[in-house]
Structures are given as structure tokens and as C-alpha cells.
Coordinates of C-alpha atoms and ligand atoms in Angstrom, one line a residue:
M1 CA -109.0 62.7 70.2
A2 CA -105.1 62.1 67.6
D3 CA -104.5 65.0 68.9
D4 CA -100.6 64.6 70.1
V5 CA -101.8 65.9 73.1
H6 CA -103.8 62.6 73.0
G7 CA -101.5 60.3 74.1
E8 CA -102.4 56.7 72.7
K9 CA -103.8 57.6 69.2
G10 CA -100.5 60.6 68.3
L11 CA -98.0 59.6 67.4
L12 CA -96.1 62.4 68.5
G13 CA -96.3 61.7 72.2
R14 CA -97.7 63.9 75.0
R15 CA -96.2 67.1 74.2
G16 CA -99.4 68.8 72.3
L17 CA -100.7 72.3 71.2
L18 CA -102.4 73.1 74.1
A19 CA -103.0 76.5 75.7
A20 CA -105.4 78.9 76.9
G21 CA -106.1 80.0 80.1
A22 CA -106.1 84.3 82.4
A23 CA -106.9 86.4 78.9
G24 CA -104.8 89.3 80.1
A25 CA -102.0 90.0 78.8
L26 CA -99.2 89.6 81.6
G27 CA -96.0 91.1 81.6
A28 CA -92.5 88.7 81.7
A29 CA -92.3 91.2 85.2
G30 CA -95.1 89.3 86.4
A31 CA -94.0 85.7 85.5
G32 CA -91.4 85.6 87.3
A33 CA -87.5 88.1 86.4
A34 CA -87.4 87.5 83.1
R35 CA -84.3 90.2 81.4
A36 CA -83.4 90.7 77.9
E37 CA -79.6 90.8 77.0
G38 CA -78.7 92.0 73.9
G39 CA -75.4 89.7 71.8
T40 CA -74.2 89.8 68.1
P41 CA -74.2 86.9 66.6
G42 CA -74.4 88.2 63.3
A43 CA -72.6 91.8 61.8
A44 CA -76.5 93.3 60.9
D45 CA -78.6 90.5 63.3
R46 CA -79.0 91.0 66.5
T47 CA -80.0 88.6 69.2
I48 CA -82.4 89.3 72.5
T49 CA -82.4 86.1 74.9
L50 CA -84.7 86.1 77.5
T51 CA -84.9 84.1 80.7
G52 CA -86.7 83.4 83.3
R53 CA -88.4 80.5 85.9
L54 CA -91.5 80.4 86.7
P55 CA -92.8 78.5 89.5
T56 CA -95.9 76.0 89.6
G57 CA -99.7 77.9 89.4
A58 CA -97.9 80.3 86.9
P59 CA -100.1 81.8 84.3
D60 CA -101.8 79.6 81.6
F61 CA -99.9 82.8 79.5
V62 CA -96.4 84.7 80.4
Y63 CA -95.8 87.2 77.5
L64 CA -92.4 88.4 76.8
P65 CA -91.9 92.2 75.4
F66 CA -89.8 92.8 72.8
D67 CA -88.5 95.4 70.5
V68 CA -88.0 95.5 66.7
P69 CA -86.4 98.6 65.3
A70 CA -86.6 99.8 62.3
G71 CA -85.0 97.6 59.1
V72 CA -85.5 94.0 60.8
R73 CA -86.5 91.6 57.3
E74 CA -87.1 88.3 59.4
V75 CA -87.4 87.7 63.7
A76 CA -85.9 84.2 64.4
V77 CA -86.7 82.8 67.7
T78 CA -85.3 79.4 69.3
Y79 CA -86.5 78.5 73.4
R80 CA -85.9 76.0 76.0
Y81 CA -87.2 75.1 79.2
D82 CA -85.5 73.0 81.9
K83 CA -87.6 69.0 82.3
P84 CA -86.1 68.3 86.6
T85 CA -86.9 64.5 87.4
V86 CA -90.0 64.4 88.5
P87 CA -92.4 61.8 90.8
A88 CA -94.4 59.0 88.6
G89 CA -97.4 60.9 88.4
T90 CA -96.1 64.1 88.5
P91 CA -96.1 66.1 85.5
G92 CA -93.3 67.6 85.0
N93 CA -92.0 70.9 82.8
S94 CA -94.0 71.3 79.3
C95 CA -94.2 74.7 77.5
D96 CA -96.1 76.1 74.8
I97 CA -94.8 79.2 72.1
G98 CA -95.9 82.0 69.9
L99 CA -95.4 84.9 68.5
F100 CA -97.3 88.8 69.0
D101 CA -96.5 91.6 66.7
E102 CA -96.5 95.6 67.1
R103 CA -100.4 95.5 66.9
G104 CA -100.6 93.6 71.0
T105 CA -101.6 90.9 73.2
D106 CA -105.2 91.8 73.4
L107 CA -107.5 89.2 73.6
G108 CA -109.2 89.2 70.4
G109 CA -107.1 91.4 69.1
R110 CA -105.2 91.8 65.6
G111 CA -101.6 91.2 67.4
F112 CA -101.3 87.5 66.5
R113 CA -98.8 85.7 64.2
G114 CA -98.5 81.8 64.7
W115 CA -98.6 78.8 68.0
S116 CA -96.2 75.8 67.4
G117 CA -97.8 74.7 71.4
G118 CA -94.8 72.4 72.1
F119 CA -93.9 71.4 68.5
R120 CA -91.8 73.3 67.3
T121 CA -88.2 74.7 69.3
E122 CA -87.8 77.6 66.3
F123 CA -89.6 79.5 63.8
S124 CA -88.6 82.7 62.2
V125 CA -91.7 84.9 60.0
S126 CA -90.4 87.5 57.5
R127 CA -92.5 89.5 55.5
E128 CA -91.7 87.0 52.3
Q129 CA -92.2 83.4 54.5
A130 CA -92.8 82.1 58.2
T131 CA -92.6 78.5 59.5
P132 CA -95.5 76.7 59.5
G133 CA -97.5 77.2 62.7
Y134 CA -96.6 81.1 61.7
L135 CA -98.1 83.8 59.7
P136 CA -95.7 86.3 57.1
G137 CA -96.7 89.9 56.8
P138 CA -95.0 92.4 57.8
V139 CA -91.9 93.0 60.3
R140 CA -93.0 96.0 61.8
P141 CA -91.3 98.4 64.5
G142 CA -92.7 98.8 67.6
R143 CA -93.1 95.9 70.8
W144 CA -93.5 92.7 70.1
H145 CA -93.2 89.4 72.5
V146 CA -93.5 86.1 72.8
V147 CA -96.2 83.3 74.5
L148 CA -94.7 81.2 76.2
G149 CA -97.6 78.4 77.8
P150 CA -96.8 76.9 80.4
Y151 CA -99.9 74.0 80.2
Q152 CA -97.8 71.4 82.5
V153 CA -94.6 72.8 85.3
A154 CA -92.7 70.7 86.9
P155 CA -93.0 71.4 91.6
Q156 CA -89.3 72.9 90.6
G157 CA -91.0 74.9 88.3
L158 CA -89.4 75.5 84.9
E159 CA -86.6 77.4 83.6
Y160 CA -87.2 79.1 80.0
R161 CA -84.2 80.6 77.5
V162 CA -85.4 83.0 75.0
D163 CA -83.0 83.7 71.6
V164 CA -85.0 86.2 69.9
T165 CA -82.4 86.6 66.6
L166 CA -83.9 90.1 64.5
R167 CA -82.3 89.7 61.3
S168 CA -82.3 93.6 59.6
G169 CA -82.1 94.0 55.8
A170 CA -84.6 94.5 52.3
P171 CA -87.8 93.3 53.9
G172 CA -88.0 90.2 50.8
G173 CA -91.4 90.2 48.9
V174 CA -94.8 89.6 49.6
F175 CA -96.4 86.3 50.9
T176 CA -99.5 86.3 48.3
P177 CA -102.0 83.5 50.5
S178 CA -103.8 80.9 47.8
Y179 CA -107.3 80.1 50.0
P180 CA -109.9 76.7 48.3
P181 CA -113.1 78.2 46.6
E182 CA -116.0 78.3 48.2
R183 CA -117.8 74.8 46.0
A184 CA -116.3 72.3 44.0
R185 CA -118.4 70.1 41.6
G186 CA -121.5 68.7 43.3
R187 CA -124.3 66.4 42.1
G188 CA -127.2 69.2 43.5
R189 CA -128.9 67.4 46.6
A190 CA -126.7 64.3 47.7
W191 CA -125.0 63.1 50.3
Y192 CA -121.8 64.4 50.4
R193 CA -119.3 62.9 53.1
G194 CA -116.2 64.8 54.7
D195 CA -113.7 65.1 58.3
C196 CA -114.0 68.4 59.3
H197 CA -111.2 67.9 61.8
L198 CA -107.8 67.4 60.5
H199 CA -104.6 68.3 60.9
T200 CA -101.7 69.5 58.9
V201 CA -97.6 70.3 59.6
H202 CA -99.0 73.9 60.4
S203 CA -99.7 72.5 64.2
D204 CA -98.5 69.5 65.7
G205 CA -99.2 67.2 62.2
R206 CA -96.9 65.6 60.7
R207 CA -98.3 65.2 57.0
L208 CA -98.3 68.5 54.3
P209 CA -101.5 70.2 53.1
A210 CA -100.6 68.3 49.7
E211 CA -100.8 65.1 51.8
V212 CA -104.3 65.3 53.1
A213 CA -106.4 66.0 50.0
A214 CA -104.6 63.3 49.0
G215 CA -105.8 61.5 52.1
A216 CA -109.2 62.2 51.5
R217 CA -109.8 61.6 48.0
A218 CA -108.1 58.1 49.0
A219 CA -111.1 58.2 51.7
G220 CA -113.5 58.8 49.0
L221 CA -114.5 61.5 50.6
D222 CA -115.9 65.3 49.1
F223 CA -114.8 67.4 51.4
L224 CA -112.5 68.5 54.8
V225 CA -112.0 71.2 56.8
S226 CA -109.0 72.0 57.7
T227 CA -108.5 72.6 61.1
D228 CA -104.9 73.2 62.6
H229 CA -104.7 73.8 66.1
N230 CA -104.8 77.9 67.2
T231 CA -103.0 79.2 64.1
T232 CA -104.7 80.2 60.4
S233 CA -101.6 79.5 58.8
A234 CA -103.2 76.5 57.0
H235 CA -105.3 78.8 55.5
G236 CA -103.3 80.5 52.7
V237 CA -101.6 77.3 51.3
W238 CA -105.6 74.8 50.5
G239 CA -106.3 76.6 47.1
P240 CA -104.3 74.3 45.0
F241 CA -104.9 71.2 46.8
A242 CA -108.7 71.5 45.7
G243 CA -110.6 70.7 43.2
P244 CA -113.6 69.6 41.2
D245 CA -114.3 66.4 43.4
L246 CA -112.1 67.5 46.7
L247 CA -114.0 70.7 48.2
I248 CA -111.6 72.2 51.4
M249 CA -113.2 74.4 54.3
L250 CA -110.5 76.7 56.4
G251 CA -111.1 76.0 60.6
E252 CA -109.5 75.5 63.5
E253 CA -108.8 73.5 66.3
V254 CA -109.6 76.4 69.3
T255 CA -107.5 75.2 71.7
T256 CA -108.0 75.9 74.9
R257 CA -106.9 74.3 78.7
N258 CA -110.8 73.8 79.3
G259 CA -111.6 71.4 76.0
H260 CA -111.7 72.7 72.2
W261 CA -113.3 73.1 69.5
L262 CA -113.4 73.6 66.1
A263 CA -114.5 76.3 64.0
L264 CA -115.2 75.4 60.9
G265 CA -116.7 77.3 58.0
L266 CA -114.2 79.9 58.7
Q267 CA -113.2 83.2 56.7
P268 CA -110.1 83.3 54.2
G269 CA -107.6 83.8 58.0
Q270 CA -110.2 84.5 60.4
F271 CA -108.3 83.6 62.7
V272 CA -110.2 83.1 66.3
D273 CA -108.1 83.0 69.7
W274 CA -108.2 80.8 72.1
R275 CA -106.2 82.1 75.4
Y276 CA -109.5 81.8 78.1
R277 CA -110.8 79.6 80.1
S278 CA -114.8 78.6 81.1
R279 CA -114.5 81.3 84.2
D280 CA -113.4 83.6 81.6
E281 CA -116.6 84.0 80.1
A282 CA -115.2 84.9 77.0
F283 CA -116.5 81.8 74.6
P284 CA -119.1 82.4 74.1
R285 CA -118.3 85.9 72.7
F286 CA -115.6 83.9 69.7
A287 CA -118.2 81.7 69.5
R288 CA -120.5 84.3 67.9
Q289 CA -117.3 86.0 65.9
V290 CA -117.4 82.3 64.6
R291 CA -121.0 82.2 63.4
R292 CA -122.2 85.6 63.0
Q293 CA -119.4 85.1 59.1
G294 CA -121.5 81.7 58.4
G295 CA -119.3 79.0 60.3
L296 CA -120.3 75.9 62.8
V297 CA -118.9 75.9 66.9
V298 CA -118.4 72.0 67.8
P299 CA -117.4 71.0 71.0
A300 CA -114.8 68.3 69.6
H301 CA -114.1 64.8 71.8
P302 CA -115.3 66.6 75.3
F303 CA -114.2 63.2 77.3
C304 CA -110.8 63.0 76.4
P305 CA -108.8 62.2 79.0
Y306 CA -106.4 64.2 78.6
V307 CA -105.1 67.4 80.0
A308 CA -106.9 70.5 79.0
C309 CA -109.1 68.0 77.2
Q310 CA -112.0 67.7 78.9
W311 CA -115.1 69.9 77.4
K312 CA -116.2 73.2 80.3
F313 CA -118.3 75.9 78.4
G314 CA -121.3 74.0 78.3
Y315 CA -123.4 73.7 75.2
E316 CA -125.7 76.8 74.3
D317 CA -123.2 78.6 71.6
A318 CA -122.6 74.7 70.3
D319 CA -123.9 74.3 66.3
A320 CA -122.8 69.8 66.8
V321 CA -121.4 67.9 68.6
E322 CA -117.7 65.3 67.1
V323 CA -119.2 62.9 69.2
W324 CA -117.2 60.2 66.7
N325 CA -112.6 61.4 67.2
G326 CA -110.4 58.7 65.9
P327 CA -110.6 55.1 66.7
W328 CA -113.5 54.2 68.5
T329 CA -113.0 54.6 72.6
Y330 CA -114.8 54.4 75.3
D331 CA -114.8 58.6 75.7
D332 CA -116.6 58.7 72.6
E333 CA -119.4 56.3 74.3
S334 CA -118.9 58.7 77.3
A335 CA -119.9 62.0 74.7
V336 CA -122.5 59.9 72.6
D337 CA -124.9 59.5 76.3
G338 CA -123.9 63.4 77.0
W339 CA -125.3 64.2 73.7
D340 CA -127.6 61.5 73.8
A341 CA -129.0 62.6 76.7
R342 CA -129.1 66.4 75.7
L343 CA -131.6 65.0 72.9
A344 CA -135.2 65.1 74.6
V345 CA -134.1 67.7 76.7
A346 CA -134.5 70.2 74.0
L347 CA -137.1 68.8 72.7
R348 CA -139.3 68.9 75.4
Q349 CA -137.6 72.5 75.6
G350 CA -139.1 73.3 72.0
R351 CA -135.7 74.2 71.0
S352 CA -132.8 72.3 69.0
W353 CA -131.2 70.0 70.0
L354 CA -127.6 69.8 69.0
P355 CA -126.1 67.6 65.7
A356 CA -124.2 64.6 66.3
V357 CA -120.6 64.5 64.0
G358 CA -117.5 61.9 63.8
N359 CA -114.0 63.4 62.8
S360 CA -111.1 61.7 61.8
D361 CA -108.4 64.2 63.7
A362 CA -106.0 62.5 62.6
H363 CA -102.3 64.1 62.5
S364 CA -100.0 62.0 61.0
A365 CA -99.4 58.2 59.9
P366 CA -100.7 56.2 60.6
Q367 CA -103.9 57.4 61.3
V368 CA -107.0 57.2 58.9
I369 CA -107.6 60.2 57.2
G370 CA -111.7 59.9 57.4
S371 CA -112.2 57.5 59.7
P372 CA -114.5 58.4 61.5
H373 CA -116.7 61.3 58.9
T374 CA -119.7 63.2 58.6
V375 CA -122.4 61.8 55.7
V376 CA -124.4 65.1 54.9
L377 CA -127.8 66.3 53.1
A378 CA -126.9 69.4 51.3
E379 CA -128.4 71.1 48.5
D380 CA -125.2 71.6 46.5
L381 CA -121.1 70.5 47.3
T382 CA -120.5 74.8 48.5
R383 CA -119.6 75.4 51.5
D384 CA -123.0 76.9 52.6
D385 CA -124.3 74.3 51.9
V386 CA -122.9 71.5 53.8
L387 CA -122.7 73.8 56.5
D388 CA -126.3 74.2 56.6
G389 CA -126.6 70.2 56.4
I390 CA -124.4 69.7 59.1
R391 CA -126.3 72.9 61.4
S392 CA -129.6 70.6 60.3
G393 CA -129.2 67.1 61.4
R394 CA -129.5 65.9 58.7
S395 CA -126.3 63.7 58.4
W396 CA -124.9 60.6 59.8
L397 CA -121.7 59.5 60.6
A398 CA -120.1 56.8 59.3
E399 CA -116.8 54.8 60.0
S400 CA -115.2 54.5 57.0
A401 CA -116.6 54.6 53.0
T402 CA -118.1 52.0 52.3
V403 CA -120.7 52.3 54.7
Q404 CA -123.6 53.0 53.4
L405 CA -127.0 53.6 55.7
E406 CA -130.5 54.6 54.7
F407 CA -132.6 55.5 57.7
T408 CA -136.0 56.7 57.3
A409 CA -139.7 57.1 59.4
T410 CA -142.3 56.8 57.5
G411 CA -146.8 57.7 59.0
N412 CA -149.0 58.3 58.2
G413 CA -148.8 58.8 54.5
R414 CA -145.3 60.6 55.3
Q415 CA -141.9 60.2 55.3
A416 CA -138.9 61.9 57.0
G417 CA -135.4 61.4 57.2
I418 CA -131.9 61.5 59.5
G419 CA -132.7 65.0 60.6
E420 CA -135.9 66.1 60.2
E421 CA -139.6 65.9 61.6
L422 CA -142.5 63.2 60.7
T423 CA -145.8 65.1 62.6
V424 CA -148.5 62.1 62.6
P425 CA -151.3 61.5 65.4
A426 CA -150.2 59.9 68.3
D427 CA -151.2 56.2 68.2
A428 CA -150.2 56.0 64.5
P429 CA -148.0 53.1 63.1
V430 CA -144.8 54.5 62.3
D431 CA -142.2 52.9 60.4
V432 CA -138.7 52.9 60.8
R433 CA -136.4 52.0 58.4
L434 CA -133.4 51.6 58.4
A435 CA -130.9 49.4 55.2
V436 CA -127.6 49.3 55.6
A437 CA -124.4 48.0 54.0
G438 CA -120.9 47.8 54.3
V439 CA -121.2 45.7 58.4
P440 CA -120.6 42.1 58.3
N441 CA -122.3 40.5 61.2
G442 CA -122.9 44.2 62.4
T443 CA -125.1 44.8 65.8
V444 CA -128.0 47.1 64.4
R445 CA -129.3 49.3 67.7
F446 CA -132.8 51.8 67.7
L447 CA -132.3 54.0 69.5
T448 CA -135.6 56.6 71.4
D449 CA -135.8 58.7 74.2
E450 CA -137.0 55.0 76.4
G451 CA -133.3 53.3 75.1
Q452 CA -132.0 50.6 73.0
L453 CA -135.8 49.4 72.1
H454 CA -134.6 47.1 68.8
Q455 CA -131.7 44.6 67.8
E456 CA -130.7 42.9 65.4
S457 CA -128.1 40.8 63.7
L458 CA -126.4 41.8 60.2
P459 CA -125.9 38.2 58.5
A460 CA -122.0 38.3 57.1
D461 CA -122.2 40.1 54.1
G462 CA -122.9 43.3 55.7
A463 CA -125.3 44.2 54.5
G464 CA -129.8 43.8 55.5
T465 CA -132.1 46.1 55.6
V466 CA -134.5 46.3 59.3
V467 CA -137.7 47.4 59.9
W468 CA -139.3 48.6 63.3
R469 CA -142.9 50.0 64.6
T470 CA -143.5 52.9 66.9
T471 CA -145.3 55.6 67.4
A472 CA -144.9 59.5 67.9
S473 CA -146.9 58.7 71.9
L474 CA -144.1 56.3 72.4
A475 CA -140.7 57.6 71.1
A476 CA -140.1 61.4 71.1
F477 CA -137.3 60.3 68.3
V478 CA -135.8 58.1 67.1
R479 CA -131.7 57.2 66.2
A480 CA -129.5 54.7 65.0
E481 CA -126.4 52.8 65.5
V482 CA -124.4 50.4 63.7
R483 CA -122.3 48.5 65.8
R484 CA -119.1 45.9 65.0
P485 CA -119.0 42.4 66.2
R486 CA -117.5 42.7 70.1
A487 CA -113.6 41.4 70.1
D488 CA -114.7 37.9 70.8
G489 CA -117.0 38.2 68.2
T490 CA -120.5 38.0 69.6
P491 CA -123.1 41.0 69.1
G492 CA -123.6 43.6 71.3
K493 CA -125.7 42.4 74.7
G494 CA -128.8 44.5 74.2
N495 CA -129.9 46.4 77.6
S496 CA -128.3 44.4 79.8
M497 CA -125.4 45.2 81.6
G498 CA -121.8 43.3 82.8
P499 CA -119.2 44.2 84.3
D500 CA -117.5 44.7 80.1
L501 CA -118.3 46.3 77.5
P502 CA -121.3 45.9 76.0
W503 CA -121.1 47.0 71.9
G504 CA -118.0 46.7 69.8
P505 CA -117.0 49.5 68.4
M506 CA -119.7 52.3 66.7
A507 CA -119.4 51.9 62.7
A508 CA -122.5 54.3 62.1
L509 CA -124.5 56.9 64.3
T510 CA -127.4 58.4 62.6
N511 CA -128.5 62.2 64.2
P512 CA -132.2 61.5 65.4
I513 CA -136.0 61.7 62.9
V514 CA -137.9 63.4 65.7
L515 CA -141.6 62.4 66.1
Q516 CA -144.0 64.4 66.2
V517 CA -147.9 63.9 67.8
A518 CA -149.6 66.4 66.0
E519 CA -152.3 68.5 67.1
Ligands
ZN1 ZN1 -108.2 68.0 70.5
ZN2 ZN1 -107.5 67.8 67.0

């Protein structure tokens, strides 16, 4: 939840890149009295001023049309809105902004030209360049729209003023995107570490893509996914920062009013729309769009308490779920519990179970890139192989690269690893083995569909091997957690209950090994 919308963890305050909701294009007139005035700040420039007032209960998106004549080189926008005093506990005004060009504002259409949420008060777009978050490209004549996302409106309403300056002149050069390659120099079939949720200046982060790539290398990662909120504008700048040692994949954090989801492994420039709520039934369409192109749909921080961040779209269209987001907090406990509860249900119904992933969601210093991250067994260090590994649950979640782990189940002469299935006679002994390093005085937990069935402490050097015996009749699956000591230095409290938190922070969490009874 390092999202800036995630207050305490973020450095940037609660204003974020929220948006989404009613998908229909609502003209400015439908949202209050918007009116346009001409102006003449520069010789060949023209400024259009759009003002209006939005009441509490304004649509999720308010579209302000303006006409771009031929010969315009650049569209530059500034905006502001009032922030009246509100009683404690009542949301004050917060208004996001973005831009659609003459191709229109249809949901999933081609007109998207950028989004800066609440992070910027001005931006510009031309053929050659654009403010991060916005897409450079042709400035064609026609009806364009500024889109406002008034995601919190004070009881007094929200008065806005948007100034659109149309700068004339020759169109300038052409922006040439540099996309990262889809493979890096791998080690063949191996465990690869990666962070699939990272922000840059292209949304509400303060890091440049170069700094994010450097941070990933410093964290010992093999791959990363670029997931700026609601825009693809970073896709075309990652090329120079990838390398044989670092696979960079493209993505988007699709930030709706009913939760955020990670679209991972997008095609270069592939935009995923975010203007819907759960009630709009549009999410499955966009999940399909991502999956058809080989990407993954991953609900992010599903229990984050901040406005519009809780996941309300269900998991039927998901490929994995982010159960650990940034520094370990109680909503991560909720996410793990919810995920765990769905595992046995999926196995009973013979459906595929949903793998867990962990990501840093780092936006800015001092948030640590790679803390946590996901360690994936992949055939090689390529986009498709890493996505396959995540999709199949052959992965575990690590607090940092100093945590190492191996987890297997052995029975009836066979062995299965994380995300795999072990088929054995119902009562054949199954030895579950966890080897771990990097968690001094940590607590190892083995959990099945019955809950925690084994707990053991690690020594002060943080390394150890824990072995426990079960059977396929006793356990539908087994998974492992490694916890840091609690704040007072004590280990976790096993199967007990009480008013205090029973566990210290997560250091590592595995996806399950499934135990099947041989027919
Ligand atoms: Zn988020
Ligand atoms: Zn995020």
C-alpha cells in the first residue's frame, strides 16, 4: 500500500491517483455549469477557461469538452479547485485530472492521452513530448476532453477552474518509444526474484525509471514490472534501463473506485481502462483484454483501508492476488487470511487455486524497492516464463533477498515443490521440509486446510530446517510462513487467542503444496 493514497505508508499524503466509476461520458453540462471563455495570453496561443461547481454526489468522472483547431502544436492544461474547511472526519475536496483526445472518451476506446490523478496541477501534450503520465503523439483537430475525477467532494461542493492553452506552431519531432526487451540473460530453470508493483514519476512516485531500475538491482532482483496508476506513459522509456541482468516488464496499476488491480506483462503501450466500479460489470471485459495478450490480472492490497482501495470485484477473473504489499501491516494479515480461506474451497471444487504474490508498491524514498518481492520458479528469465511461474503458483514471497527458502513435500517415493501437487495414498506418510535462512529468531509455521499444525523457532543465526510429517488424508494442502519475532522479542503464539497480535511481521510466505489422495 505504499500508494500515495495509502496515507501513513506513503510520503506524499493521502492525495493519490484515484479514479474510476460510472463509465458513461458525462458532458460538463451534466455535472454543473461549465462554461468556456476565450483568452489571448500569447500571440498565437489561445487559452480556454472551463469553470464549474460539482456537488457532493458528482459523477465519478466529469468530462469537459474543448475544441482544438488545426495548427495546434501543444495542449497545455492547468487546474485548481477550492478546498473549503470541513468538519473533522468529513472528506475535503480532492479532484484528479486526465486528458482524452479527439478520438473520444468511450470506455476502452482509443482517445486516452494521460492521467496524473491528483499529483500534478499542470501538464502538456505535444507530438514530441508530454508531461510524465501523458502520452506524446499527434495533436489533431477535433473535440478533446479534460476529465476530472472528483473522488472526494466537501459538503459545500467543489469549485474548479481548468485553463487549457492551445499553442500554435509546427508540430515538432516524433517521440520514439524505447520498450524493454522481453527477455534477459537467465540461468535456465531457476528461482528468479522480482517486484511486480512499482511506481515512478509517471504516476505519483518521485523516482525516475532509472532510479527504480537501480533500486531493483540493489535489492538483488532479477525482474520488475512497471505499474504506474492508470497510464502507460512509462512503457516507452524503460528500454535503456533493462539489461542482461534485469528483465523489465510492462504493466499498469488499474486504479478504480472499488479497488486497484495490477495488469502485469502488458504489451508495449497496451492501455487498460479504469473508469468503472464493480456494479458496472466492466471489469471482466478488461481482465479478458489483459489475459488475451498473455498478461496477468492481480488484485492489489485487497484490504487496504484507504478510500476506494478495498477490492470489490471478486476473484473469478484474477490470476493471482497480492497478499503482501509493502511493510507488513494488519491488512496484509487480512489478505493472507482471505486467500488461505479460498484455497480449500478451490481444491474442493476442483478449480485452480489463486496464487499469492508480494510486492513493495514503492513510490519514493525511503520506501524500499523489493521489500517484499516474489521469488518465482521460471524456465528462464523471460516475460512469458516469469508470468507462467506466477500464474501456476510456483513462487514464494520474501521480505528481502537476504531471506532464502526451500519447501518440499515427499511421500511414496515422490517429491513436490511449491505450487505443485503430490499424489499419494491417503495414509502414506508425507514429510514436509522447510529450509530457511535470513530470519534470526524467526518462527516457522506450517499451515493446512485445518490451520496451523506445526510451529518451530529458528536460532539466532536465522537459519534452520524444519521437518514435519502429515498425510494426504489429513491435509488438503500445506503451506509455510516464516515470521519475525514479535515486538517484545517473543515468538508467535501458535494457536492461541488474545487481545494482542499473535504474530510478528512476515519474513517469508510460500504458496501451497497440494496433497492429493491417489485413487
Ligand atoms: Zn494501489
Ligand atoms: Zn501502487
